[in-house]
mmCIF file of C-alpha atoms and ligand atoms in Angstrom:
data_model
loop_
_atom_site.group_PDB
_atom_site.id
_atom_site.type_symbol
_atom_site.label_atom_id
_atom_site.label_comp_id
_atom_site.label_asym_id
_atom_site.label_seq_id
_atom_site.Cartn_x
_atom_site.Cartn_y
_atom_site.Cartn_z
ATOM 1 C CA UNK A 273 -17.038 0.719 18.035
ATOM 2 C CA UNK A 274 -13.577 -0.691 17.267
ATOM 3 C CA UNK A 275 -11.023 1.844 15.992
ATOM 4 C CA UNK A 276 -8.369 0.971 13.414
ATOM 5 C CA UNK A 277 -5.064 1.734 15.136
ATOM 6 C CA UNK A 278 -2.732 -0.888 13.658
ATOM 7 C CA UNK A 279 -1.475 -1.531 10.162
ATOM 8 C CA UNK A 280 0.399 -4.309 8.408
ATOM 9 C CA UNK A 281 2.498 -3.338 5.405
ATOM 10 C CA UNK A 282 3.613 -6.477 3.537
ATOM 11 C CA UNK A 283 6.887 -5.704 1.747
ATOM 12 C CA UNK A 284 8.438 -9.146 1.359
ATOM 13 C CA UNK A 285 7.772 -9.634 -2.370
ATOM 14 C CA UNK A 286 10.659 -9.900 -4.844
ATOM 15 C CA UNK A 287 9.636 -6.933 -6.995
ATOM 16 C CA UNK A 288 10.518 -8.886 -10.136
ATOM 17 C CA UNK A 289 8.926 -6.275 -12.399
ATOM 18 C CA UNK A 290 11.724 -3.880 -11.415
ATOM 19 C CA UNK A 291 14.694 -6.174 -11.874
ATOM 20 C CA UNK A 292 17.604 -5.509 -11.997
ATOM 21 C CA UNK A 293 16.900 -2.391 -9.834
ATOM 22 C CA UNK A 294 15.461 -4.638 -7.109
ATOM 23 C CA UNK A 295 18.218 -7.257 -7.090
ATOM 24 C CA UNK A 296 19.602 -5.923 -3.812
ATOM 25 C CA UNK A 297 17.369 -2.931 -2.978
ATOM 26 C CA UNK A 298 13.713 -3.181 -1.979
ATOM 27 C CA UNK A 299 11.250 -1.937 -4.576
ATOM 28 C CA UNK A 300 9.442 -0.069 -1.773
ATOM 29 C CA UNK A 301 12.540 2.101 -1.326
ATOM 30 C CA UNK A 302 12.539 3.330 -4.921
ATOM 31 C CA UNK A 303 12.055 7.107 -4.682
ATOM 32 C CA UNK A 304 9.127 8.974 -6.165
ATOM 33 C CA UNK A 305 10.651 12.469 -6.418
ATOM 34 C CA UNK A 306 12.504 12.625 -3.089
ATOM 35 C CA UNK A 307 10.771 10.064 -0.865
ATOM 36 C CA UNK A 308 10.734 6.282 -1.025
ATOM 37 C CA UNK A 309 7.296 4.953 -1.990
ATOM 38 C CA UNK A 310 6.929 3.284 1.389
ATOM 39 C CA UNK A 311 7.273 6.622 3.215
ATOM 40 C CA UNK A 312 4.217 8.004 1.423
ATOM 41 C CA UNK A 313 2.267 4.956 2.664
ATOM 42 C CA UNK A 314 3.518 5.327 6.227
ATOM 43 C CA UNK A 315 2.714 9.066 6.258
ATOM 44 C CA UNK A 316 -0.795 8.369 5.010
ATOM 45 C CA UNK A 317 -1.310 5.620 7.598
ATOM 46 C CA UNK A 318 -0.122 7.941 10.349
ATOM 47 C CA UNK A 319 -2.421 10.757 9.151
ATOM 48 C CA UNK A 320 -5.306 8.254 9.229
ATOM 49 C CA UNK A 321 -4.707 7.614 12.950
ATOM 50 C CA UNK A 322 -2.561 4.470 12.760
ATOM 51 C CA UNK A 323 -0.230 4.246 15.768
ATOM 52 C CA UNK A 324 1.486 0.885 15.176
ATOM 53 C CA UNK A 325 2.911 -0.289 11.882
ATOM 54 C CA UNK A 326 4.235 -3.788 11.309
ATOM 55 C CA UNK A 327 6.276 -4.387 8.183
ATOM 56 C CA UNK A 328 6.428 -7.934 6.880
ATOM 57 C CA UNK A 329 9.882 -8.085 5.369
ATOM 58 C CA UNK A 330 12.090 -10.654 3.749
ATOM 59 C CA UNK A 331 15.664 -11.021 2.540
ATOM 60 C CA UNK A 332 17.223 -7.832 1.199
ATOM 61 C CA UNK A 333 14.731 -5.495 2.894
ATOM 62 C CA UNK A 334 16.959 -4.103 5.650
ATOM 63 C CA UNK A 335 17.017 -0.639 4.038
ATOM 64 C CA UNK A 336 13.353 -0.246 5.091
ATOM 65 C CA UNK A 337 14.254 -0.797 8.760
ATOM 66 C CA UNK A 338 17.073 1.732 8.532
ATOM 67 C CA UNK A 339 14.838 4.282 6.834
ATOM 68 C CA UNK A 340 12.295 4.305 9.682
ATOM 69 C CA UNK A 341 14.943 4.246 12.399
ATOM 70 C CA UNK A 342 16.802 7.218 13.922
ATOM 71 C CA UNK A 343 19.999 8.000 12.070
ATOM 72 C CA UNK A 344 22.393 9.330 14.690
ATOM 73 C CA UNK A 345 25.390 10.092 12.433
ATOM 74 C CA UNK A 346 23.296 11.752 9.723
ATOM 75 C CA UNK A 347 21.404 13.801 12.325
ATOM 76 C CA UNK A 348 24.656 14.923 13.955
ATOM 77 C CA UNK A 349 26.189 15.827 10.604
ATOM 78 C CA UNK A 350 23.200 17.868 9.440
ATOM 79 C CA UNK A 351 22.997 19.712 12.794
ATOM 80 C CA UNK A 352 26.708 20.608 12.589
ATOM 81 C CA UNK A 353 26.223 21.985 9.086
ATOM 82 C CA UNK A 354 23.190 24.026 10.219
ATOM 83 C CA UNK A 355 20.816 22.263 7.801
ATOM 84 C CA UNK A 356 17.861 22.565 10.152
ATOM 85 C CA UNK A 357 15.120 22.032 7.612
ATOM 86 C CA UNK A 358 16.649 18.720 6.575
ATOM 87 C CA UNK A 359 17.136 17.737 10.238
ATOM 88 C CA UNK A 360 13.416 18.037 10.931
ATOM 89 C CA UNK A 361 12.485 16.217 7.689
ATOM 90 C CA UNK A 362 14.742 13.318 8.620
ATOM 91 C CA UNK A 363 13.762 13.232 12.313
ATOM 92 C CA UNK A 364 10.061 13.190 11.473
ATOM 93 C CA UNK A 365 10.346 9.837 9.696
ATOM 94 C CA UNK A 366 11.056 7.738 12.772
ATOM 95 C CA UNK A 367 8.259 9.372 14.764
ATOM 96 C CA UNK A 368 5.439 8.663 12.300
ATOM 97 C CA UNK A 369 4.386 5.501 14.187
ATOM 98 C CA UNK A 370 5.752 2.708 16.376
ATOM 99 C CA UNK A 371 7.406 0.292 13.978
ATOM 100 C CA UNK A 372 7.900 -3.442 14.236
ATOM 101 C CA UNK A 373 9.203 -5.975 11.765
ATOM 102 C CA UNK A 374 8.496 -9.630 11.171
ATOM 103 C CA UNK A 375 10.159 -11.760 8.541
ATOM 104 C CA UNK A 376 8.319 -13.841 6.006
ATOM 105 C CA UNK A 377 10.815 -16.650 5.461
ATOM 106 C CA UNK A 378 9.673 -17.311 1.886
ATOM 107 C CA UNK A 379 7.354 -15.211 -0.316
ATOM 108 C CA UNK A 380 4.433 -17.643 -0.124
ATOM 109 C CA UNK A 381 1.825 -15.030 -1.004
ATOM 110 C CA UNK A 382 0.365 -11.746 0.256
ATOM 111 C CA UNK A 383 -2.072 -13.587 2.565
ATOM 112 C CA UNK A 384 0.775 -15.601 4.060
ATOM 113 C CA UNK A 385 2.702 -12.357 4.645
ATOM 114 C CA UNK A 386 -0.253 -10.894 6.572
ATOM 115 C CA UNK A 387 -0.617 -14.083 8.640
ATOM 116 C CA UNK A 388 3.079 -13.790 9.628
ATOM 117 C CA UNK A 389 2.201 -10.587 11.544
ATOM 118 C CA UNK A 390 -1.064 -11.746 13.114
ATOM 119 C CA UNK A 391 0.460 -12.495 16.542
ATOM 120 C CA UNK A 392 1.304 -8.781 16.887
ATOM 121 C CA UNK A 393 -2.306 -7.685 16.408
ATOM 122 C CA UNK A 394 -4.644 -7.365 19.384
ATOM 123 C CA UNK A 395 -7.441 -9.894 19.756
ATOM 124 C CA UNK A 396 -10.538 -8.524 18.059
ATOM 125 C CA UNK A 397 -8.812 -5.523 16.481
ATOM 126 C CA UNK A 398 -9.493 -4.411 12.904
ATOM 127 C CA UNK A 399 -6.246 -3.864 10.969
ATOM 128 C CA UNK A 400 -5.330 -1.704 7.984
ATOM 129 C CA UNK A 401 -3.489 -3.646 5.267
ATOM 130 C CA UNK A 402 -1.494 -1.509 2.834
ATOM 131 C CA UNK A 403 0.458 -3.190 0.022
ATOM 132 C CA UNK A 404 3.838 -1.636 -0.659
ATOM 133 C CA UNK A 405 3.096 -0.315 -4.151
ATOM 134 C CA UNK A 406 -0.368 1.214 -3.620
ATOM 135 C CA UNK A 407 0.295 4.910 -4.089
ATOM 136 C CA UNK A 408 -2.617 7.326 -4.473
ATOM 137 C CA UNK A 409 -2.728 11.067 -4.737
ATOM 138 C CA UNK A 410 -5.932 11.700 -2.780
ATOM 139 C CA UNK A 411 -7.550 13.973 -0.242
ATOM 140 C CA UNK A 412 -8.459 12.551 2.244
ATOM 141 C CA UNK A 413 -5.777 9.935 1.768
ATOM 142 C CA UNK A 414 -6.825 6.368 0.957
ATOM 143 C CA UNK A 415 -6.015 4.963 4.415
ATOM 144 C CA UNK A 416 -8.506 7.459 5.834
ATOM 145 C CA UNK A 417 -11.051 6.551 3.136
ATOM 146 C CA UNK A 418 -11.016 2.788 3.864
ATOM 147 C CA UNK A 419 -11.035 3.373 7.627
ATOM 148 C CA UNK A 420 -14.084 5.639 7.262
ATOM 149 C CA UNK A 421 -15.805 2.890 5.255
ATOM 150 C CA UNK A 422 -14.946 0.376 8.002
ATOM 151 C CA UNK A 423 -16.396 2.705 10.645
ATOM 152 C CA UNK A 424 -19.600 2.869 8.644
ATOM 153 C CA UNK A 425 -20.020 -0.850 7.841
ATOM 154 C CA UNK A 426 -18.118 -2.540 10.730
ATOM 155 C CA UNK A 427 -16.985 -5.284 8.346
ATOM 156 C CA UNK A 428 -13.884 -5.938 6.195
ATOM 157 C CA UNK A 429 -13.305 -3.350 3.433
ATOM 158 C CA UNK A 430 -11.547 -3.621 0.090
ATOM 159 C CA UNK A 431 -10.267 -0.393 -1.511
ATOM 160 C CA UNK A 432 -11.439 -0.324 -5.146
ATOM 161 C CA UNK A 433 -10.702 1.485 -8.385
ATOM 162 C CA UNK A 434 -12.562 1.499 -11.661
ATOM 163 C CA UNK A 435 -10.309 0.514 -14.589
ATOM 164 C CA UNK A 436 -10.960 0.164 -18.330
ATOM 165 C CA UNK A 437 -12.468 -3.275 -19.075
ATOM 166 C CA UNK A 438 -9.426 -4.313 -21.120
ATOM 167 C CA UNK A 439 -7.221 -3.964 -18.007
ATOM 168 C CA UNK A 440 -9.247 -6.077 -15.549
ATOM 169 C CA UNK A 441 -7.280 -9.240 -16.355
ATOM 170 C CA UNK A 442 -4.339 -7.942 -14.267
ATOM 171 C CA UNK A 443 -6.372 -7.536 -11.061
ATOM 172 C CA UNK A 444 -8.769 -9.053 -8.533
ATOM 173 C CA UNK A 445 -12.244 -7.992 -9.709
ATOM 174 C CA UNK A 446 -15.330 -7.726 -7.501
ATOM 175 C CA UNK A 447 -18.933 -8.614 -8.062
ATOM 176 C CA UNK A 448 -21.006 -6.313 -5.884
ATOM 177 C CA UNK A 449 -24.199 -4.370 -5.270
ATOM 178 C CA UNK A 450 -23.880 -0.606 -5.505
ATOM 179 C CA UNK A 451 -24.861 0.943 -2.147
ATOM 180 C CA UNK A 452 -24.242 4.540 -3.262
ATOM 181 C CA UNK A 453 -21.433 6.876 -2.173
ATOM 182 C CA UNK A 454 -18.842 4.616 -3.838
ATOM 183 C CA UNK A 455 -19.655 1.695 -1.515
ATOM 184 C CA UNK A 456 -20.431 -1.864 -2.690
ATOM 185 C CA UNK A 457 -21.637 -4.964 -0.882
ATOM 186 C CA UNK A 458 -19.398 -7.646 -2.312
ATOM 187 C CA UNK A 459 -20.898 -10.955 -3.381
ATOM 188 C CA UNK A 460 -17.804 -12.499 -4.970
ATOM 189 C CA UNK A 461 -14.300 -11.882 -6.253
ATOM 190 C CA UNK A 462 -12.559 -13.198 -9.357
ATOM 191 C CA UNK A 463 -8.800 -13.137 -9.649
ATOM 192 C CA UNK A 464 -7.453 -11.899 -13.010
ATOM 193 C CA UNK A 465 -10.489 -12.771 -15.169
ATOM 194 C CA UNK A 466 -10.632 -12.411 -18.956
ATOM 195 C CA UNK A 467 -12.373 -9.135 -19.878
ATOM 196 C CA UNK A 468 -15.477 -10.919 -21.208
ATOM 197 C CA UNK A 469 -15.811 -12.993 -18.009
ATOM 198 C CA UNK A 470 -15.234 -10.206 -15.479
ATOM 199 C CA UNK A 471 -18.244 -9.400 -13.265
ATOM 200 C CA UNK A 472 -17.334 -5.661 -13.238
ATOM 201 C CA UNK A 473 -14.468 -3.276 -13.838
ATOM 202 C CA UNK A 474 -13.990 -2.602 -10.122
ATOM 203 C CA UNK A 475 -10.613 -3.919 -8.952
ATOM 204 C CA UNK A 476 -8.806 -4.258 -5.638
ATOM 205 C CA UNK A 477 -5.933 -1.743 -5.518
ATOM 206 C CA UNK A 478 -4.021 -3.092 -2.494
ATOM 207 C CA UNK A 479 -5.513 -1.404 0.576
ATOM 208 C CA UNK A 480 -7.924 -3.097 2.979
ATOM 209 C CA UNK A 481 -9.283 -3.147 6.495
ATOM 210 C CA UNK A 482 -9.468 -6.715 7.765
ATOM 211 C CA UNK A 483 -11.015 -8.193 10.887
ATOM 212 C CA UNK A 484 -10.120 -11.141 13.154
ATOM 213 C CA UNK A 485 -12.315 -13.518 11.085
ATOM 214 C CA UNK A 486 -10.019 -12.956 8.084
ATOM 215 C CA UNK A 487 -6.879 -13.614 10.176
ATOM 216 C CA UNK A 488 -8.482 -16.844 11.372
ATOM 217 C CA UNK A 489 -9.175 -17.982 7.806
ATOM 218 C CA UNK A 490 -5.631 -17.096 6.695
ATOM 219 C CA UNK A 491 -4.165 -19.129 9.561
ATOM 220 C CA UNK A 492 -6.000 -22.243 8.387
ATOM 221 C CA UNK A 493 -5.277 -21.892 4.671
ATOM 222 C CA UNK A 494 -3.070 -24.002 2.426
ATOM 223 C CA UNK A 495 -1.772 -22.887 -0.982
ATOM 224 C CA UNK A 496 -4.640 -22.056 -3.298
ATOM 225 C CA UNK A 497 -4.903 -22.579 -7.057
ATOM 226 C CA UNK A 498 -2.127 -20.027 -7.585
ATOM 227 C CA UNK A 499 0.301 -21.997 -5.367
ATOM 228 C CA UNK A 500 0.255 -19.030 -2.967
ATOM 229 C CA UNK A 501 -1.697 -18.129 0.149
ATOM 230 C CA UNK A 502 -3.578 -15.079 -1.045
ATOM 231 C CA UNK A 503 -5.739 -12.549 0.752
ATOM 232 C CA UNK A 504 -8.236 -12.698 -2.163
ATOM 233 C CA UNK A 505 -8.763 -16.439 -1.504
ATOM 234 C CA UNK A 506 -9.334 -15.741 2.199
ATOM 235 C CA UNK A 507 -12.079 -13.240 1.248
ATOM 236 C CA UNK A 508 -13.594 -15.890 -0.979
ATOM 237 C CA UNK A 509 -13.798 -18.395 1.903
ATOM 238 C CA UNK A 510 -15.146 -15.670 4.197
ATOM 239 C CA UNK A 511 -17.952 -14.891 1.724
ATOM 240 C CA UNK A 512 -18.809 -18.572 1.311
ATOM 241 C CA UNK A 513 -19.051 -18.864 5.116
ATOM 242 C CA UNK A 514 -21.648 -16.062 5.016
ATOM 243 C CA UNK A 515 -19.411 -13.149 6.037
ATOM 244 C CA UNK A 516 -20.246 -9.558 5.083
ATOM 245 C CA UNK A 517 -17.683 -7.864 2.880
ATOM 246 C CA UNK A 518 -17.723 -4.327 1.491
ATOM 247 C CA UNK A 519 -15.792 -2.415 -1.148
ATOM 248 C CA UNK A 520 -15.146 1.306 -1.245
ATOM 249 C CA UNK A 521 -14.331 3.022 -4.524
ATOM 250 C CA UNK A 522 -11.447 5.328 -3.666
ATOM 251 C CA UNK A 523 -11.435 9.030 -4.509
ATOM 252 C CA UNK A 524 -8.234 10.416 -5.983
ATOM 253 C CA UNK A 525 -5.691 9.347 -8.549
ATOM 254 C CA UNK A 526 -4.173 5.861 -8.499
ATOM 255 C CA UNK A 527 -0.430 6.023 -9.110
ATOM 256 C CA UNK A 528 0.342 2.289 -8.900
ATOM 257 C CA UNK A 529 4.090 2.001 -8.363
ATOM 258 C CA UNK A 530 4.209 -1.770 -8.914
ATOM 259 C CA UNK A 531 5.169 -1.577 -12.579
ATOM 260 C CA UNK A 532 7.640 0.526 -14.539
ATOM 261 C CA UNK A 533 5.269 2.612 -16.666
ATOM 262 C CA UNK A 534 2.946 3.705 -13.883
ATOM 263 C CA UNK A 535 5.931 4.270 -11.598
ATOM 264 C CA UNK A 536 7.303 6.801 -14.084
ATOM 265 C CA UNK A 537 3.847 8.385 -14.413
ATOM 266 C CA UNK A 538 3.697 8.688 -10.602
ATOM 267 C CA UNK A 539 7.083 10.389 -10.561
ATOM 268 C CA UNK A 540 5.968 12.916 -13.187
ATOM 269 C CA UNK A 541 2.588 13.570 -11.523
ATOM 270 C CA UNK A 542 4.019 14.127 -8.048
ATOM 271 C CA UNK A 543 7.098 15.869 -9.453
ATOM 272 C CA UNK A 544 4.882 18.495 -11.100
ATOM 273 C CA UNK A 545 3.231 19.125 -7.712
ATOM 274 C CA UNK A 546 6.576 19.447 -5.929
ATOM 275 C CA UNK A 547 7.469 22.951 -4.596
ATOM 276 C CA UNK A 548 11.106 22.804 -5.580
ATOM 277 C CA UNK A 549 11.051 21.235 -9.048
ATOM 278 C CA UNK A 550 7.387 21.416 -10.132
ATOM 279 C CA UNK A 551 7.540 24.395 -12.535
ATOM 280 C CA UNK A 552 10.762 23.273 -14.220
ATOM 281 C CA UNK A 553 9.487 19.724 -14.640
ATOM 282 C CA UNK A 554 6.257 21.006 -16.172
ATOM 283 C CA UNK A 555 8.261 23.030 -18.728
ATOM 284 C CA UNK A 556 10.389 19.980 -19.496
ATOM 285 C CA UNK A 557 7.354 17.728 -19.998
ATOM 286 C CA UNK A 558 5.700 20.293 -22.319
ATOM 287 C CA UNK A 559 8.894 20.737 -24.334
ATOM 288 C CA UNK A 560 9.408 16.979 -24.609
ATOM 289 C CA UNK A 561 5.774 16.425 -25.661
ATOM 290 C CA UNK A 562 6.216 18.946 -28.520
ATOM 291 C CA UNK A 563 9.294 17.109 -29.729
ATOM 292 C CA UNK A 564 7.553 13.737 -29.871
HETATM 293 P P1 LIG B 672 3.078 -7.998 -5.582
HETATM 294 O O1 LIG B 672 3.019 -9.288 -6.260
HETATM 295 O O2 LIG B 672 2.441 -6.829 -6.210
HETATM 296 O O3 LIG B 672 4.592 -7.547 -5.310
HETATM 297 O O4 LIG B 672 2.547 -8.177 -4.088
HETATM 298 P P2 LIG B 672 5.982 -8.222 -5.616
HETATM 299 O O5 LIG B 672 5.921 -9.697 -5.463
HETATM 300 O O6 LIG B 672 6.971 -7.507 -4.746
HETATM 301 O O7 LIG B 672 6.259 -7.711 -7.108
HETATM 302 P P3 LIG B 672 6.425 -8.508 -8.477
HETATM 303 O O8 LIG B 672 5.038 -8.975 -8.836
HETATM 304 O O9 LIG B 672 7.412 -9.601 -8.247
HETATM 305 O O10 LIG B 672 6.963 -7.446 -9.399
HETATM 306 C C1 LIG B 672 1.744 -7.199 -3.422
HETATM 307 C C2 LIG B 672 2.352 -6.843 -2.082
HETATM 308 O O11 LIG B 672 2.442 -8.009 -1.242
HETATM 309 C C3 LIG B 672 3.775 -8.182 -0.801
HETATM 310 C C4 LIG B 672 4.665 -7.408 -1.801
HETATM 311 O O12 LIG B 672 5.866 -6.977 -1.186
HETATM 312 C C5 LIG B 672 3.762 -6.256 -2.209
HETATM 313 O O13 LIG B 672 3.829 -5.181 -1.291
HETATM 314 N N1 LIG B 672 4.052 -9.628 -0.747
HETATM 315 C C6 LIG B 672 3.696 -10.408 -1.796
HETATM 316 C C7 LIG B 672 4.645 -10.161 0.372
HETATM 317 O O14 LIG B 672 4.976 -9.451 1.336
HETATM 318 N N2 LIG B 672 4.873 -11.506 0.402
HETATM 319 C C8 LIG B 672 4.535 -12.314 -0.608
HETATM 320 O O15 LIG B 672 4.761 -13.548 -0.497
HETATM 321 C C9 LIG B 672 3.921 -11.755 -1.746
#
């Protein structure tokens, strides 16, 4: 059985929903409490057994490379000041995985971003795909959950969440047969359907395991209806060619950090769980709620 040991994290998008914050800083580096979003994703990948992580970056994303690199001056400075706890926190970051970076010259779509990294994947290897704003508070973490589903079905997996019907029009929605245990055999996918045309309220959250067949389809694709090369369109072709595709409803709480409101919710949720500030933040939230 093939093990999932490699991951691609596409982070080349413009993050327009966070402008002007993202004019010169990557949206993936925005901190939730005291860690950039992307570090949560890398930690979860590492915990799930991923050894190699390839970031697909673009212009203005250098801060991500620096974050996962060793920082000699900072290390030296913290050691001199005796801040040992911080030293180990900072050192840990660069040892979470082996990191590599490829550039996507233009943001031509999430599928195009993934294809830009395909030459770094081994022939025949399944690969975890983790979009840069897919934050979940879950145990086991969502990388582990989709990898477990892959190990069970030995076919590509889409991580799913159930959303209220009125929200489906912002997502890729699946049409699938319930297999029990949160798993679905997917028969089709519709991108951003109107609520009354959606086949279900199960949406793709931005985490997947893909197989070499999907890379092959992506390599041969031109811009779809959206003008972009999208992973969802590659799945569509794969299904039409008779491929088997599964979805796994993820356990835990989805803290999507791709838009402002849910980003702030994520900060509050994880802030309340934080050892250092949790109790004070909880008091503040309660006090503020009373004043509203
Ligand atoms: P999104 O569309 O959610 O992210 O893409 P975005 O483009 O950064 O944000 P908005 O919509 O402008 O606010 C999902 C993921 O795919 C990556 C993004 O970085 C994000 O992690 N992506 C998207 C690429 O790497 N390249 C692309 O061409 C498109």
